[in-house]
Coordinates of C-alpha atoms and ligand atoms in Angstrom, one line a residue:
X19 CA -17.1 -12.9 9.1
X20 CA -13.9 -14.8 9.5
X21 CA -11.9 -12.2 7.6
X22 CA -12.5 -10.1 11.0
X23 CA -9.9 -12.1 13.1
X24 CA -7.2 -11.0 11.0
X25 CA -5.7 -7.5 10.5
X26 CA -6.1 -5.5 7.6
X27 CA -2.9 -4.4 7.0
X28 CA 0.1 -6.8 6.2
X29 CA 2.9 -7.3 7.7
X30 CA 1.9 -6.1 11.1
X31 CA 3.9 -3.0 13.0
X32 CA 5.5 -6.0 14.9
X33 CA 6.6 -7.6 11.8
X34 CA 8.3 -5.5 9.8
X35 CA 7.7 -1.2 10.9
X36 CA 8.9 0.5 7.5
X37 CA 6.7 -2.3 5.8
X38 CA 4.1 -1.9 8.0
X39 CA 4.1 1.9 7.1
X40 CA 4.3 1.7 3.3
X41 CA 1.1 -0.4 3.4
X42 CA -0.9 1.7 5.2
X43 CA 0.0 4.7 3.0
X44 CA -0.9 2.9 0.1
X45 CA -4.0 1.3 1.7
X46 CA -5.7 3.7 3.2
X47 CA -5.1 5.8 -0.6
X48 CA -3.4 8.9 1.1
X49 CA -0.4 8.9 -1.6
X50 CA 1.8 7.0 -3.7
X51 CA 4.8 7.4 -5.5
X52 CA 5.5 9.0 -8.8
X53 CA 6.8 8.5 -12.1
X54 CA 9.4 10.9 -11.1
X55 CA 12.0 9.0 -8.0
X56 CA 11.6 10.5 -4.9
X57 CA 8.4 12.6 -5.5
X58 CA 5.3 11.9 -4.4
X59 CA 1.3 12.1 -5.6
X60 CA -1.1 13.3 -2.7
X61 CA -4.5 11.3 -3.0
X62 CA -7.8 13.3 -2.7
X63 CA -7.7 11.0 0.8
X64 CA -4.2 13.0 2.1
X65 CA -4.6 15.9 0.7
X66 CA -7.9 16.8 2.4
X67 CA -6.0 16.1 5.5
X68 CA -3.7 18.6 4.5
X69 CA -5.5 21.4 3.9
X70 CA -7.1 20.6 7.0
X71 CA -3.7 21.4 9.1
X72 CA -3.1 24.1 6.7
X73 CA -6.4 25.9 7.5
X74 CA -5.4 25.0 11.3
X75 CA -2.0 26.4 11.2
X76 CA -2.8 29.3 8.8
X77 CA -5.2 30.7 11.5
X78 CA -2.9 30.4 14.3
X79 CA 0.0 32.2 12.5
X80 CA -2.1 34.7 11.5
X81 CA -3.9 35.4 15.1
X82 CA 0.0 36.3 15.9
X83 CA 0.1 39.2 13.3
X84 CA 1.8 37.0 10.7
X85 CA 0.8 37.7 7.0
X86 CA 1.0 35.4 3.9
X87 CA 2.7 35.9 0.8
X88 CA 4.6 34.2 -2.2
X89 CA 7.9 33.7 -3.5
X90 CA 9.7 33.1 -6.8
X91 CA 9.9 28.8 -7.1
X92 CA 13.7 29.7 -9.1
X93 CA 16.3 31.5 -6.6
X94 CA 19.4 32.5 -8.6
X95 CA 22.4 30.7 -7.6
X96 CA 24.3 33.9 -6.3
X97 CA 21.7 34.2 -3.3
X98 CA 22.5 31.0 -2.1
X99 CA 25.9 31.7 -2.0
X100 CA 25.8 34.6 -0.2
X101 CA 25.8 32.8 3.4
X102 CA 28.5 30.5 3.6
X103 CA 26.8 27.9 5.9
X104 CA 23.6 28.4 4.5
X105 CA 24.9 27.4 0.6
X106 CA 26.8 24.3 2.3
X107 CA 24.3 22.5 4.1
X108 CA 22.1 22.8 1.1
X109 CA 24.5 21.8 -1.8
X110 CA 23.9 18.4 -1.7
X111 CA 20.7 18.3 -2.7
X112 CA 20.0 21.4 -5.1
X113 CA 18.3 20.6 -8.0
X114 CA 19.8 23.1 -10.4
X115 CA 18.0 24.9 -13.9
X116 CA 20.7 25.4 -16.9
X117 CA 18.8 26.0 -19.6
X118 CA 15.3 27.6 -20.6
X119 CA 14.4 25.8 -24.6
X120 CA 14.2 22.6 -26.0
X121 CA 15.4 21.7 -29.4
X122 CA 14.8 18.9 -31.2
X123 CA 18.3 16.5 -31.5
X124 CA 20.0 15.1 -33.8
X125 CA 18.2 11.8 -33.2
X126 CA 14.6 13.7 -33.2
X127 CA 14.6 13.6 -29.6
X128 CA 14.8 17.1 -27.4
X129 CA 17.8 18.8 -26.7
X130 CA 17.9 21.6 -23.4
X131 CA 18.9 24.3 -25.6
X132 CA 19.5 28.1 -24.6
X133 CA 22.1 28.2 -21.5
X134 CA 21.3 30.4 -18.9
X135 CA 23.7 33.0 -18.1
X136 CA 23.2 32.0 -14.3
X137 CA 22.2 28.7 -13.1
X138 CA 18.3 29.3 -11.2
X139 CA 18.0 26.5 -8.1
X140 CA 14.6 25.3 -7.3
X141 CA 14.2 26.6 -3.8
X142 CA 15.5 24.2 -1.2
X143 CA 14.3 27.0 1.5
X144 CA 13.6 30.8 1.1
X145 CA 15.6 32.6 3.1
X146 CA 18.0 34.5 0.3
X147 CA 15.1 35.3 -1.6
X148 CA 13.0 36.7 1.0
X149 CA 16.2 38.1 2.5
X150 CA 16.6 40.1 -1.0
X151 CA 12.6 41.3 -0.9
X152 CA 13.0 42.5 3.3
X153 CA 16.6 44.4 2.3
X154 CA 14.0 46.5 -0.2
X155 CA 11.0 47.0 2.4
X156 CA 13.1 48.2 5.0
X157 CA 14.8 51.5 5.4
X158 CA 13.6 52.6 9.2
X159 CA 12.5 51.0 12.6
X160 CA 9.2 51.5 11.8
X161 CA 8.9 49.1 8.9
X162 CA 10.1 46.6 11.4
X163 CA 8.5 43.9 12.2
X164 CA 8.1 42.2 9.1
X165 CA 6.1 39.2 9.7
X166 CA 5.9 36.8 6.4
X167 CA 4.8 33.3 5.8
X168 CA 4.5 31.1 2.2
X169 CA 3.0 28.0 1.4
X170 CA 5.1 26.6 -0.9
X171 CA 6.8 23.6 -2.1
X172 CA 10.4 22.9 -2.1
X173 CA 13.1 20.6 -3.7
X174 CA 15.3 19.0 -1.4
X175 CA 17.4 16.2 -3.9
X176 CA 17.2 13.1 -1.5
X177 CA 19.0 9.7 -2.5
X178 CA 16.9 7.8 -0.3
X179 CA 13.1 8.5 0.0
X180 CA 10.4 7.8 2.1
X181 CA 6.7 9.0 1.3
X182 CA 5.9 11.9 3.4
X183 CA 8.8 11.3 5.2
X184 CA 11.4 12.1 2.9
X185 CA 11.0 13.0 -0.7
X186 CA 12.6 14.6 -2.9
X187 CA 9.8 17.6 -3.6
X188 CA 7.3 18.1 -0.2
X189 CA 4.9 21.2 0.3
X190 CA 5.2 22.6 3.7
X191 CA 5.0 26.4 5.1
X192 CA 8.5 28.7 5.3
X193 CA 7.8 31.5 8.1
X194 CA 10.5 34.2 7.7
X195 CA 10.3 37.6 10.1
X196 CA 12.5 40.5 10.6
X197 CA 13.3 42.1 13.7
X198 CA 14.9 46.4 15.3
X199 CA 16.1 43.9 18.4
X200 CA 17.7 40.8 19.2
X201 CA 15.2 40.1 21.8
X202 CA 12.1 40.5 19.7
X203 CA 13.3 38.2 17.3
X204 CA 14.6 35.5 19.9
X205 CA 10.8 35.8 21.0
X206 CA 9.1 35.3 17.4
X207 CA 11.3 32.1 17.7
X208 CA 10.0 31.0 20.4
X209 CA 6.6 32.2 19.8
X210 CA 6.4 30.2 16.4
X211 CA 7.5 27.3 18.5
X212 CA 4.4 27.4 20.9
X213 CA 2.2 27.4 17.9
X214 CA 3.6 24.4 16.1
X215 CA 3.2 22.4 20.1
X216 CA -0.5 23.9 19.9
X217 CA -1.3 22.5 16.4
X218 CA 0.7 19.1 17.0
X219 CA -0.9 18.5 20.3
X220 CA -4.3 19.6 20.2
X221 CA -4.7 18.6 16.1
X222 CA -2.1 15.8 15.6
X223 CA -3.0 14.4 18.8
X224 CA 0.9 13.6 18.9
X225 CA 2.8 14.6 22.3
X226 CA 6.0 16.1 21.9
X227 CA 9.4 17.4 23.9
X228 CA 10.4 21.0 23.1
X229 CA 14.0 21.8 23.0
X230 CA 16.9 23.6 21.6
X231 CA 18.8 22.0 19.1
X232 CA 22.7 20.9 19.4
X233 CA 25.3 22.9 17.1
X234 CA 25.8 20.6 15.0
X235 CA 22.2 20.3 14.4
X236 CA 21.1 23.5 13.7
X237 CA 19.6 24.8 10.5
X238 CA 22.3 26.0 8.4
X239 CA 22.6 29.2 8.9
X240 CA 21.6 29.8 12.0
X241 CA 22.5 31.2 15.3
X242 CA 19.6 29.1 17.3
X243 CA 17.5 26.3 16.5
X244 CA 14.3 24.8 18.3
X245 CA 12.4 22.0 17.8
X246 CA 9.9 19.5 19.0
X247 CA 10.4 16.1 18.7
X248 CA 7.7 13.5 18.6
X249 CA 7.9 9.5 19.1
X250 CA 6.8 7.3 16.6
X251 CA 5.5 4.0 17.5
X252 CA 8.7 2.0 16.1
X253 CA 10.1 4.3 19.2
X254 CA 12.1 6.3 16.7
X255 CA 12.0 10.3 17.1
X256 CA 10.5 12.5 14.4
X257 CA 10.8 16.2 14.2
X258 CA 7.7 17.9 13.5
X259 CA 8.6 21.6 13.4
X260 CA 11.4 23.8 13.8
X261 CA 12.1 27.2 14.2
X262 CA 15.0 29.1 14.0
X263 CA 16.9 32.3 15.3
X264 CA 18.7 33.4 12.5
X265 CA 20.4 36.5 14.0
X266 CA 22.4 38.5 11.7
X267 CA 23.2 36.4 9.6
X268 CA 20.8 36.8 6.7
X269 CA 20.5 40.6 7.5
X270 CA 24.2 40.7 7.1
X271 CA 24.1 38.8 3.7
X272 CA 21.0 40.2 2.4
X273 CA 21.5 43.8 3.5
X274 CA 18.4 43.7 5.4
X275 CA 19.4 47.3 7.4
X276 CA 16.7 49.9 9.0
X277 CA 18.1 53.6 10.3
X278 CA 17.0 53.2 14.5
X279 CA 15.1 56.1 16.2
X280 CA 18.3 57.5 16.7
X281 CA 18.8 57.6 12.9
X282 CA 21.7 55.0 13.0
X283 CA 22.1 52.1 10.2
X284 CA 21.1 48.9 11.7
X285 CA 21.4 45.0 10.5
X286 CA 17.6 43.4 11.2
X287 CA 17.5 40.4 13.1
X288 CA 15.7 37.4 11.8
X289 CA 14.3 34.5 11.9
X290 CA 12.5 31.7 10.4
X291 CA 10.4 28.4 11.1
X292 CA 8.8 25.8 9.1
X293 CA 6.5 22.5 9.1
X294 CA 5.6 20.1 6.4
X295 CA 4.1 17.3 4.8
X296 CA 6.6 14.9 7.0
X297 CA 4.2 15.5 9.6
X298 CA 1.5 13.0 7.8
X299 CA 4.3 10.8 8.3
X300 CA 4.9 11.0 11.8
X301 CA 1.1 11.4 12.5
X302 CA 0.1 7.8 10.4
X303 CA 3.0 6.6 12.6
X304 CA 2.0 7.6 15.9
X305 CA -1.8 6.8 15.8
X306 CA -1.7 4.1 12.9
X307 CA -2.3 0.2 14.3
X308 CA -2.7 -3.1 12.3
X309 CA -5.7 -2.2 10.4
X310 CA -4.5 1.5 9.2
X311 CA -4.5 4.6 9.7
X312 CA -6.3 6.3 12.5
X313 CA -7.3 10.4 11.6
X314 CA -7.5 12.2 14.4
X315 CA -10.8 14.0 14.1
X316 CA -9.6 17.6 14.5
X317 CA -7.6 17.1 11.1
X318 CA -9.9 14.2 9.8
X319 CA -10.7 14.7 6.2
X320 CA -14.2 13.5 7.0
X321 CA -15.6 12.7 10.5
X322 CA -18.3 10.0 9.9
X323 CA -19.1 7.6 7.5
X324 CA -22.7 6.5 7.1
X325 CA -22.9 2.3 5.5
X326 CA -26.6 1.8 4.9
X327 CA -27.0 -1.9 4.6
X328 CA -29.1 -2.6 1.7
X329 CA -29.9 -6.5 2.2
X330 CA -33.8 -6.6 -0.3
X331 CA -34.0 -4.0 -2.9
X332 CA -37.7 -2.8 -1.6
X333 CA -36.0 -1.9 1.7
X334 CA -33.6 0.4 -0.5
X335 CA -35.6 3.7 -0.6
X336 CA -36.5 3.8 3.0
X337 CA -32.9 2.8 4.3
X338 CA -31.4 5.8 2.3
X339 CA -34.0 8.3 3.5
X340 CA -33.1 7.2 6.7
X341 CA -29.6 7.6 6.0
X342 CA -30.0 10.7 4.1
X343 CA -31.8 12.2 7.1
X344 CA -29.0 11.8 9.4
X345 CA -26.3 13.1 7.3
X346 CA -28.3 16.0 6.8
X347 CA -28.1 16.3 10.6
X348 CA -25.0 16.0 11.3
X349 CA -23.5 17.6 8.5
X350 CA -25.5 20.9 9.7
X351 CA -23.7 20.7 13.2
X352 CA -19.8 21.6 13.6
X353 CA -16.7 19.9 14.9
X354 CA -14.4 23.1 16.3
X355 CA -15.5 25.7 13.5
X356 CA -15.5 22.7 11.1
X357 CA -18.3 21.8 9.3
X358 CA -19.2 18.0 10.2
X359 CA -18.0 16.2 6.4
X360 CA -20.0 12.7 6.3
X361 CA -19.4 10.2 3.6
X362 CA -22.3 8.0 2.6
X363 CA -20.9 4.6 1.3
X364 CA -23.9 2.7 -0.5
X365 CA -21.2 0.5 -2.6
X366 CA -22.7 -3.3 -2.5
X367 CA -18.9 -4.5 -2.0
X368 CA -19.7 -6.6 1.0
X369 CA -17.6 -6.4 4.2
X370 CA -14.9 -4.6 2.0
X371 CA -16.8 -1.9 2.1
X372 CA -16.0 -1.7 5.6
X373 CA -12.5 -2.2 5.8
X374 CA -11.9 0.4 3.6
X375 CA -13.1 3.0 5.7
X376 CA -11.0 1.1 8.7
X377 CA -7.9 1.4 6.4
X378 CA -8.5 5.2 5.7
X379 CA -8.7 6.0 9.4
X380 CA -12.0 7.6 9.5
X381 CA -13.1 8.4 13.0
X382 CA -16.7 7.1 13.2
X383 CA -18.1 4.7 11.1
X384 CA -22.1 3.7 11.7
X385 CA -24.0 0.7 10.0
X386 CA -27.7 1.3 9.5
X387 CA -29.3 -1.7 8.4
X388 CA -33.6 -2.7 8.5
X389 CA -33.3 -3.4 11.9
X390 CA -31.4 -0.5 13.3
X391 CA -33.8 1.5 11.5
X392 CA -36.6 0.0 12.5
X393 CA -35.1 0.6 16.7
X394 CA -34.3 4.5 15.2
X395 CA -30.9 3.6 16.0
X396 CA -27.6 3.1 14.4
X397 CA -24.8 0.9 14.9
X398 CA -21.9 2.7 15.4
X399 CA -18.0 1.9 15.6
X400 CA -14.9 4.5 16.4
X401 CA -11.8 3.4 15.1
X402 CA -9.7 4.2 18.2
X403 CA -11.7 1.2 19.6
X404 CA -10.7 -2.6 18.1
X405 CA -12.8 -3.0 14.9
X406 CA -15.5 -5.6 16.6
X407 CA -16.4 -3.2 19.3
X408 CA -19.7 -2.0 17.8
X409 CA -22.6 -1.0 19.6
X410 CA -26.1 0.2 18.8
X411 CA -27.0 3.8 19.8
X412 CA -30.5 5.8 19.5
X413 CA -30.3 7.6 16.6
X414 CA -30.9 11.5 18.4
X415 CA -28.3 10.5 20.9
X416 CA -26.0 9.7 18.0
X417 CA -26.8 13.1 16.3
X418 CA -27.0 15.2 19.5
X419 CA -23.7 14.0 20.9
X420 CA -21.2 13.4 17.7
X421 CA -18.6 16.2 18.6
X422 CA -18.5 14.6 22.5
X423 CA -18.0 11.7 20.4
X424 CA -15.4 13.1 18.4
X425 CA -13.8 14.5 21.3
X426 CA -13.6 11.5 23.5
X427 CA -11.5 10.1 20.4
X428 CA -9.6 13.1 20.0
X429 CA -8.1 12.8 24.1
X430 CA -7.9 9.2 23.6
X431 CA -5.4 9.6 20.8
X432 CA -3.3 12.3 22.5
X433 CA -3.2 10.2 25.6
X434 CA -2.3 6.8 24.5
X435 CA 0.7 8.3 22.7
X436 CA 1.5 10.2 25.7
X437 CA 1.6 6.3 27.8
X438 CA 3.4 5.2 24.9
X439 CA 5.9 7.9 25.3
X440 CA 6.2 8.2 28.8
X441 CA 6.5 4.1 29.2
X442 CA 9.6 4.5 26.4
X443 CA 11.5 7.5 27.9
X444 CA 14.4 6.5 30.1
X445 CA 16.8 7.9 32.5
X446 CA 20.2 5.8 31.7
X447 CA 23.9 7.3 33.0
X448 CA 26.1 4.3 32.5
X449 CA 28.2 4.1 29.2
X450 CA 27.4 0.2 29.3
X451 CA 23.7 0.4 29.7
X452 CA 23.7 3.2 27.3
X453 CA 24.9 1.0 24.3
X454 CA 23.1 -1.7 25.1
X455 CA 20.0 0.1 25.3
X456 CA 20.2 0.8 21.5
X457 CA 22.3 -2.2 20.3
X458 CA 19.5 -4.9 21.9
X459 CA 17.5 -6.5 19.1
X460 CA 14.1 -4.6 18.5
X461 CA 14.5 -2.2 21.5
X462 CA 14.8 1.6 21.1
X463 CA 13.0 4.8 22.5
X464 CA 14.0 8.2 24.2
X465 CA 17.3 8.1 26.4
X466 CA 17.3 11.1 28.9
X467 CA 21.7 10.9 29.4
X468 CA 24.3 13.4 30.7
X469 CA 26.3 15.6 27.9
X470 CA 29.7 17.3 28.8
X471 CA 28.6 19.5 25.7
X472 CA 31.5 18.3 23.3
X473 CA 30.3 17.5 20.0
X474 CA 33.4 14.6 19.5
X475 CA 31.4 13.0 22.3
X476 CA 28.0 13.8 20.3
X477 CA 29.8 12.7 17.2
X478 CA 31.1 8.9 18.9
X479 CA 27.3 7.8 20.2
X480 CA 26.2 9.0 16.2
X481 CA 28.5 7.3 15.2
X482 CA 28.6 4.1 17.1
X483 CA 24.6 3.3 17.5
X484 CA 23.0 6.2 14.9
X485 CA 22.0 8.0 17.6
X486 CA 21.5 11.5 18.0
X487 CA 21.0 13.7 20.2
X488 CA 17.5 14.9 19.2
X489 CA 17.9 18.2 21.3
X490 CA 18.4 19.5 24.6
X491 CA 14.9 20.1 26.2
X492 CA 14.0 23.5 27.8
X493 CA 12.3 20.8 30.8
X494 CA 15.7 19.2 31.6
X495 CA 16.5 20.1 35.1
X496 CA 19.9 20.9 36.0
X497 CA 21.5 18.3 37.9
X498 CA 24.9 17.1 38.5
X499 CA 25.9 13.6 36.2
X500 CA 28.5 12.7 33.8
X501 CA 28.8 12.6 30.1
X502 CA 27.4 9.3 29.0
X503 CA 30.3 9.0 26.4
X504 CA 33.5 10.2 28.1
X505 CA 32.2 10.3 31.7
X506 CA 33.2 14.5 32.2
X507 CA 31.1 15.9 34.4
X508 CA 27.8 17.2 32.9
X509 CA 25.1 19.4 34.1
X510 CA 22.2 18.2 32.3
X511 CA 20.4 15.5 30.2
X512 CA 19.9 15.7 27.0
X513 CA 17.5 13.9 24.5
X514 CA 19.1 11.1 23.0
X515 CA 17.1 8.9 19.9
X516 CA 17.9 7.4 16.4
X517 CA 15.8 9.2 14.4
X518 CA 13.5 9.6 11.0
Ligands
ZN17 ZN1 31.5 14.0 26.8

């Protein structure tokens, strides 16, 4: 097998990153794009690992008291406009609806025909509509808290798009709760926050810093944002959740008010918090090597793949019973609540048969060929582990142990990033250093600097190297320093990256 020295995924990481990350995508038949610019079409492959973190997340919110329910897809333009910040940070990218009929043209083509009285936008985000439904649900204290989530999709216009990292329409989940007191509210935010570390570390396997965002940063709209940021391999950041402390705000525009115990009119406070399908993104590029992707098995859209090797037709019937007996096994066994999903491959596509499965990422991949059966063993790889490292196993060990396996996988992938972060966080506090940090050919990672807190400076170092500052994190001891751009004195680091 001399196709085994070489990686199945060109150009390497090394070569050329956004390359690199295209290929795998399309490789390893998670998505591709469109007809449509800018949109996307999720692959049974992707979208199985998608409703995986759905079902994840779903359970989490819920075991908080958080309900699920659905909005309109069309918000009239009047809602938006109702919070000045809010309608301005989304403007830019609002795909707007003007009409409601076709007619046929002059030229036999279709006309939009039948002008609506109000333009509708495709929701960018929720928050005025939800805001509208909350105003009507809530007339005293006691209908407070109102605790809300949607799966949805959403249309954000983007000029320049990136599958799963930035397109133009992504599905993803909107939280959106009301609050009697500032204080609950602020903890909902925070509260939301912890779940979205849970499901990113423990599912995701991806290690992340949690932190508040700067102002200029913040959702628009709102009064406090939080985050967590993640590194991808091209050392790059990558937010993978946020959630927000909307305060007022919304209440104020929305007329979200509730009479107190003492039977005065109140404004709610709210918030809101969201993930999406950007995390793929960042999860292909945190785990993903030169061969693929690697699923994590907690989100995996199927654990183990089963490649009898059929090598004399007479041999075929006993090497799929064989086979057949061992899914049967393992697919009666569970992976934390999860059934155990096996894939049988019997395709007689040679050693691309293989590959393919390397390319999609699955976890565990075992060989059972005449031999192997006739030891009652398999021959079984994981694809955390370089793709020669095989080794036979006893078939009942194989069975009895797969979710140790699965595990073992599982912690290697959360700790390997967590090296890879760790070795590619630094502390800099010289201007010089700073720059060339991010200027130097091929370098790049997390820089833990001093801020005076000015957002010129903040503006200058985005300006200068596209870097931002990804967010303050709540870890950052205080300590005296100075201001990496304009050397004031500072009290603490913040988190400094270019960014996806
Ligand atoms: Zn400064």
């Amino acid at each position: 097998m001399g196709k085994q020295a070489k990686n199945a995924i060109s150009p390497s990481r090394a070569e050329d990153y956004p390359m690199w990350y295209q290929e795998v995508v399309r490789e390893s038949q998670m998505a591709e794009n469109s007809p449509v610019r800018g949109c996307m079409v999720i692959k049974p492959w992707g979208y199985a690992l998608w409703e995986n973190m759905v079902a994840a997340m779903d359970e989490m919110f819920k075991e908080t008291g958080v309900k699920n329910a659905y909005f309109p897809l069309f918000i009239p333009l009047s809602y938006l406009e109702k919070e000045a910040e809010h309608v301005e940070g989304f403007a830019k990218e609002c795909a707007v609806v003007t009409h409601h009929r076709l007619e046929s043209g002059e030229d036999g083509g279709l006309v939009p025909a039948g002008k609506l009285t109000e333009p509708l936008v495709v929701r960018p985000t929720s928050e005025t509509i939800i805001g509208e439904s909350m105003a009507k649900w809530t007339t005293s204290y006691r209908d407070l808290p109102i605790l809300l989530n949607q799966w949805a999709n959403v249309v954000r216009w983007e000029m320049r798009t990136r599958i799963f990292l930035r397109t133009s329409e992504f599905l993803w989940q909107e939280g959106h709760t009301a609050h009697a007191t500032e204080e609950e509210a602020r903890e909902r935010t925070m509260r939301m926050l912890d779940v979205y570390t849970e499901f990113v570390e423990t599912c995701l396997a991806m290690p992340v810093v949690r932190g508040r965002k700067t102002a200029s940063e913040r959702f628009p709209g709102a009064v406090d944002t939080i985050c967590i940021e993640a590194m991808m391999q091209d050392r790059k950041a990558l937010q993978a959740g946020t959630s927000h402390f909307l305060g007022q705000n919304f209440a104020k525009s929305s007329h979200i008010t509730f009479q107190n115990a003492d039977k005065q009119e109140e404004y709610a406070w709210t918030t809101s918090w969201g993930t999406s399908t950007r995390m793929i993104g960042g999860m292909i590029m945190t785990h993903g090597d030169d061969d693929g992707v690697i699923m994590p098995p907690r989100v995996a859209p199927a654990h183990v793949v089963l490649l009898p090797i059929i090598r004399k037709e007479e041999d075929r019937r006993k090497i799929m019973d064989y086979t057949n007996g061992i899914a049967d096994l393992l697919r009666g066994k569970r992976y934390h609540g999860r059934k155990i999903v096996v894939e049988i491959d019997d395709r007689d596509i040679g050693g691309a048969r293989n590959w393919e499965w390397v390319k999609k990422g699955i976890p565990v991949r075992a060989e059972i060929g005449p031999r192997d059966m006739a030891n009652d063993s398999v021959f079984v790889a994981r694809r955390d582990m370089g793709t020669k490292e095989k080794k036979g196993v006893q078939r009942e060990a194989f069975i009895n142990t797969i979710e140790a396996l699965l595990d073992d996988i599982q912690t290697n992938l959360f700790d390997r990033a967590k090296r890879f972060q760790k070795a590619n966080t630094h502390e800099i506090d010289e201007a010089g250093a700073f720059y060339d940090f991010y200027r130097e050919e091929g370098a790049g990672g997390f820089v833990m600097a001093h801020w005076c807190g000015s957002e010129t400076c903040e503006a200058t170092i985005k300006q200068d190297l596209a870097v931002t500052i990804r967010c303050i994190p709540f870890d950052s001891r205080t300590e005296q320093g100075k201001c990496i751009c304009c050397n004031k004195p500072s009290s603490r680091r913040v988190l400094y990256s270019k960014a996806y």
